[in-house]
Amino acid sequence: MKKAFLFITLMVIFFSAAAQNVTSKIYNPTADAQKDLENAIVKAKTESKNVFIQIGGNWCVWCLRFNELVNADKNLNSLLNDNFVVVHLNYSKENKNEAILKRLEFPQRFGFPVFVILDQNGKKIHTQNSAYLESGNGHDTEKVSNFLKAWIPKALDPKNYTD
């Protein structure tokens, strides 16, 4: 009886972990990142948004934690999706997307995840080391909110800074 209970418990743990890994796959190593980026820029221009590129991989626990935070927190989710077209750019042993990272001026130097903001014309306007947004074992909601607010199109509109 004890062996059966132990077996069932281990199976539940195994399948729970497997299910979590399946839902946590936010990066696609086989994606055409150049095409995804081009499409995001077209969409951003059409919607008057900026492009938010989250660079990392499914292997990166901090990448998954950030994604989980911005999807779970209603305010962060609205702030992100109302103002940015989001692209998850893969960096992994399967595909490092080196050509795009070169064009973005090597943001991987900051570790992962790293965030790059493009304006609606595709011009890089900021690279963010995500370590500055961390607190404890995750990202700080207030720090992430302040970071996003600093790079929304409205914050960059010169009309908001005239006397």
mmCIF file of C-alpha atoms in Angstrom:
data_model
loop_
_atom_site.group_PDB
_atom_site.id
_atom_site.type_symbol
_atom_site.label_atom_id
_atom_site.label_comp_id
_atom_site.label_asym_id
_atom_site.label_seq_id
_atom_site.Cartn_x
_atom_site.Cartn_y
_atom_site.Cartn_z
ATOM 1 C CA MET A 1 0.000 0.000 0.000
ATOM 2 C CA LYS A 2 2.834 2.399 0.884
ATOM 3 C CA LYS A 3 4.584 1.634 -2.409
ATOM 4 C CA ALA A 4 1.406 2.377 -4.373
ATOM 5 C CA PHE A 5 0.921 5.676 -2.514
ATOM 6 C CA LEU A 6 4.543 6.656 -3.124
ATOM 7 C CA PHE A 7 4.254 5.738 -6.811
ATOM 8 C CA ILE A 8 1.063 7.774 -7.259
ATOM 9 C CA THR A 9 2.579 10.745 -5.424
ATOM 10 C CA LEU A 10 5.683 10.677 -7.613
ATOM 11 C CA MET A 11 3.563 10.422 -10.761
ATOM 12 C CA VAL A 12 1.460 13.430 -9.705
ATOM 13 C CA ILE A 13 4.626 15.455 -9.066
ATOM 14 C CA PHE A 14 6.136 14.382 -12.385
ATOM 15 C CA PHE A 15 3.052 15.219 -14.441
ATOM 16 C CA SER A 16 2.528 18.513 -12.608
ATOM 17 C CA ALA A 17 6.106 19.531 -13.399
ATOM 18 C CA ALA A 18 5.673 18.445 -17.015
ATOM 19 C CA ALA A 19 2.448 20.439 -17.321
ATOM 20 C CA GLN A 20 4.156 23.528 -15.900
ATOM 21 C CA ASN A 21 6.958 23.203 -18.427
ATOM 22 C CA VAL A 22 4.505 22.947 -21.317
ATOM 23 C CA THR A 23 2.661 26.124 -20.286
ATOM 24 C CA SER A 24 5.931 27.959 -19.659
ATOM 25 C CA LYS A 25 7.190 27.730 -23.236
ATOM 26 C CA ILE A 26 7.158 31.365 -24.297
ATOM 27 C CA TYR A 27 10.181 31.283 -26.609
ATOM 28 C CA ASN A 28 10.253 29.473 -29.931
ATOM 29 C CA PRO A 29 13.777 28.477 -30.998
ATOM 30 C CA THR A 30 12.562 27.727 -34.540
ATOM 31 C CA ALA A 31 10.756 31.033 -35.035
ATOM 32 C CA ASP A 32 11.895 33.406 -37.746
ATOM 33 C CA ALA A 33 12.873 36.158 -35.315
ATOM 34 C CA GLN A 34 13.647 38.634 -38.105
ATOM 35 C CA LYS A 35 10.161 38.187 -39.558
ATOM 36 C CA ASP A 36 8.551 38.355 -36.093
ATOM 37 C CA LEU A 37 10.365 41.614 -35.424
ATOM 38 C CA GLU A 38 9.413 43.085 -38.797
ATOM 39 C CA ASN A 39 5.748 42.161 -38.185
ATOM 40 C CA ALA A 40 5.876 43.685 -34.697
ATOM 41 C CA ILE A 41 7.237 46.960 -36.083
ATOM 42 C CA VAL A 42 4.474 47.135 -38.713
ATOM 43 C CA LYS A 43 1.857 46.432 -36.037
ATOM 44 C CA ALA A 44 3.405 48.973 -33.642
ATOM 45 C CA LYS A 45 3.306 51.671 -36.309
ATOM 46 C CA THR A 46 -0.320 50.861 -37.141
ATOM 47 C CA GLU A 47 -1.335 50.885 -33.457
ATOM 48 C CA SER A 48 0.904 53.814 -32.363
ATOM 49 C CA LYS A 49 2.792 51.605 -29.921
ATOM 50 C CA ASN A 50 6.416 50.804 -29.214
ATOM 51 C CA VAL A 51 7.946 47.332 -29.495
ATOM 52 C CA PHE A 52 8.928 45.502 -26.314
ATOM 53 C CA ILE A 53 11.432 42.723 -26.985
ATOM 54 C CA GLN A 54 11.960 40.233 -24.181
ATOM 55 C CA ILE A 55 15.138 38.300 -24.955
ATOM 56 C CA GLY A 56 15.770 34.997 -23.203
ATOM 57 C CA GLY A 57 14.890 31.352 -23.394
ATOM 58 C CA ASN A 58 12.633 28.684 -21.971
ATOM 59 C CA TRP A 59 15.677 27.520 -19.976
ATOM 60 C CA CYS A 60 15.768 30.872 -18.097
ATOM 61 C CA VAL A 61 13.754 30.842 -14.869
ATOM 62 C CA TRP A 62 13.959 34.641 -14.555
ATOM 63 C CA CYS A 63 12.547 35.010 -18.086
ATOM 64 C CA LEU A 64 9.598 32.789 -17.209
ATOM 65 C CA ARG A 65 9.065 34.575 -13.882
ATOM 66 C CA PHE A 66 8.931 37.950 -15.606
ATOM 67 C CA ASN A 67 6.453 36.682 -18.164
ATOM 68 C CA GLU A 68 4.332 35.145 -15.428
ATOM 69 C CA LEU A 69 4.327 38.427 -13.479
ATOM 70 C CA VAL A 70 3.255 40.631 -16.378
ATOM 71 C CA ASN A 71 0.540 38.162 -17.351
ATOM 72 C CA ALA A 72 -0.773 37.657 -13.814
ATOM 73 C CA ASP A 73 -0.737 41.300 -12.696
ATOM 74 C CA LYS A 74 -3.705 43.062 -14.282
ATOM 75 C CA ASN A 75 -2.104 46.526 -14.184
ATOM 76 C CA LEU A 76 1.227 45.417 -15.645
ATOM 77 C CA ASN A 77 -0.550 43.393 -18.303
ATOM 78 C CA SER A 78 -2.615 46.400 -19.378
ATOM 79 C CA LEU A 79 0.383 48.719 -19.284
ATOM 80 C CA LEU A 80 2.402 46.358 -21.445
ATOM 81 C CA ASN A 81 -0.274 45.394 -23.964
ATOM 82 C CA ASP A 82 -1.845 48.847 -24.286
ATOM 83 C CA ASN A 83 1.484 50.478 -25.126
ATOM 84 C CA PHE A 84 3.722 47.844 -26.673
ATOM 85 C CA VAL A 85 3.760 45.077 -29.232
ATOM 86 C CA VAL A 86 5.526 42.251 -27.393
ATOM 87 C CA VAL A 87 8.111 39.967 -29.004
ATOM 88 C CA HIS A 88 9.769 37.046 -27.205
ATOM 89 C CA LEU A 89 13.150 36.691 -28.906
ATOM 90 C CA ASN A 90 14.777 33.334 -28.307
ATOM 91 C CA TYR A 91 18.342 32.901 -27.113
ATOM 92 C CA SER A 92 19.285 29.272 -26.598
ATOM 93 C CA LYS A 93 21.774 26.658 -27.723
ATOM 94 C CA GLU A 94 19.323 25.774 -30.527
ATOM 95 C CA ASN A 95 19.162 29.339 -31.822
ATOM 96 C CA LYS A 96 21.068 32.336 -30.487
ATOM 97 C CA ASN A 97 19.643 34.781 -33.058
ATOM 98 C CA GLU A 98 23.085 36.353 -33.275
ATOM 99 C CA ALA A 99 22.375 38.548 -36.325
ATOM 100 C CA ILE A 100 19.446 40.274 -34.633
ATOM 101 C CA LEU A 101 21.303 40.636 -31.340
ATOM 102 C CA LYS A 102 24.179 42.251 -33.233
ATOM 103 C CA ARG A 103 21.728 44.700 -34.804
ATOM 104 C CA LEU A 104 20.340 45.427 -31.317
ATOM 105 C CA GLU A 105 23.910 46.143 -30.100
ATOM 106 C CA PHE A 106 24.477 42.935 -28.115
ATOM 107 C CA PRO A 107 21.897 43.260 -25.315
ATOM 108 C CA GLN A 108 22.783 39.753 -24.085
ATOM 109 C CA ARG A 109 25.759 41.335 -22.329
ATOM 110 C CA PHE A 110 23.344 42.159 -19.497
ATOM 111 C CA GLY A 111 22.215 38.566 -18.983
ATOM 112 C CA PHE A 112 18.661 37.274 -19.303
ATOM 113 C CA PRO A 113 15.998 38.305 -19.569
ATOM 114 C CA VAL A 114 17.031 41.533 -21.182
ATOM 115 C CA PHE A 115 14.519 43.974 -22.612
ATOM 116 C CA VAL A 116 14.922 46.120 -25.707
ATOM 117 C CA ILE A 117 12.485 48.888 -26.588
ATOM 118 C CA LEU A 118 12.048 49.963 -30.203
ATOM 119 C CA ASP A 119 9.973 52.908 -31.338
ATOM 120 C CA GLN A 120 7.229 52.332 -33.873
ATOM 121 C CA ASN A 121 9.741 52.824 -36.694
ATOM 122 C CA GLY A 122 12.009 50.071 -35.403
ATOM 123 C CA LYS A 123 14.672 52.374 -33.930
ATOM 124 C CA LYS A 124 16.211 51.051 -30.711
ATOM 125 C CA ILE A 125 15.539 53.543 -27.950
ATOM 126 C CA HIS A 126 16.460 51.591 -24.816
ATOM 127 C CA THR A 127 18.047 48.408 -23.484
ATOM 128 C CA GLN A 128 17.122 47.354 -19.940
ATOM 129 C CA ASN A 129 19.157 45.108 -17.672
ATOM 130 C CA SER A 130 16.372 43.209 -15.880
ATOM 131 C CA ALA A 131 18.475 42.785 -12.719
ATOM 132 C CA TYR A 132 17.525 46.363 -11.815
ATOM 133 C CA LEU A 133 13.866 45.310 -11.793
ATOM 134 C CA GLU A 134 14.336 42.346 -9.457
ATOM 135 C CA SER A 135 13.415 41.917 -5.841
ATOM 136 C CA GLY A 136 13.879 38.659 -3.951
ATOM 137 C CA ASN A 137 13.073 35.692 -6.174
ATOM 138 C CA GLY A 138 11.228 37.674 -8.810
ATOM 139 C CA HIS A 139 10.683 41.044 -10.379
ATOM 140 C CA ASP A 140 9.328 43.955 -8.370
ATOM 141 C CA THR A 141 5.898 45.057 -9.589
ATOM 142 C CA GLU A 142 6.511 48.735 -8.877
ATOM 143 C CA LYS A 143 9.935 48.742 -10.555
ATOM 144 C CA VAL A 144 8.535 46.990 -13.631
ATOM 145 C CA SER A 145 5.614 49.415 -13.762
ATOM 146 C CA ASN A 146 7.915 52.443 -13.531
ATOM 147 C CA PHE A 147 10.197 51.009 -16.209
ATOM 148 C CA LEU A 148 7.305 50.385 -18.608
ATOM 149 C CA LYS A 149 5.778 53.817 -17.977
ATOM 150 C CA ALA A 150 9.099 55.479 -18.812
ATOM 151 C CA TRP A 151 9.085 53.956 -22.315
ATOM 152 C CA ILE A 152 5.445 54.176 -23.417
ATOM 153 C CA PRO A 153 4.849 56.347 -26.490
ATOM 154 C CA LYS A 154 3.124 59.059 -24.419
ATOM 155 C CA ALA A 155 6.186 59.420 -22.176
ATOM 156 C CA LEU A 156 8.352 59.987 -25.253
ATOM 157 C CA ASP A 157 6.043 62.492 -26.948
ATOM 158 C CA PRO A 158 7.724 65.942 -26.986
ATOM 159 C CA LYS A 159 4.283 67.602 -26.752
ATOM 160 C CA ASN A 160 4.086 66.431 -23.144
ATOM 161 C CA TYR A 161 7.140 68.520 -22.247
ATOM 162 C CA THR A 162 6.314 71.952 -23.639
ATOM 163 C CA ASP A 163 5.642 74.938 -21.406
#
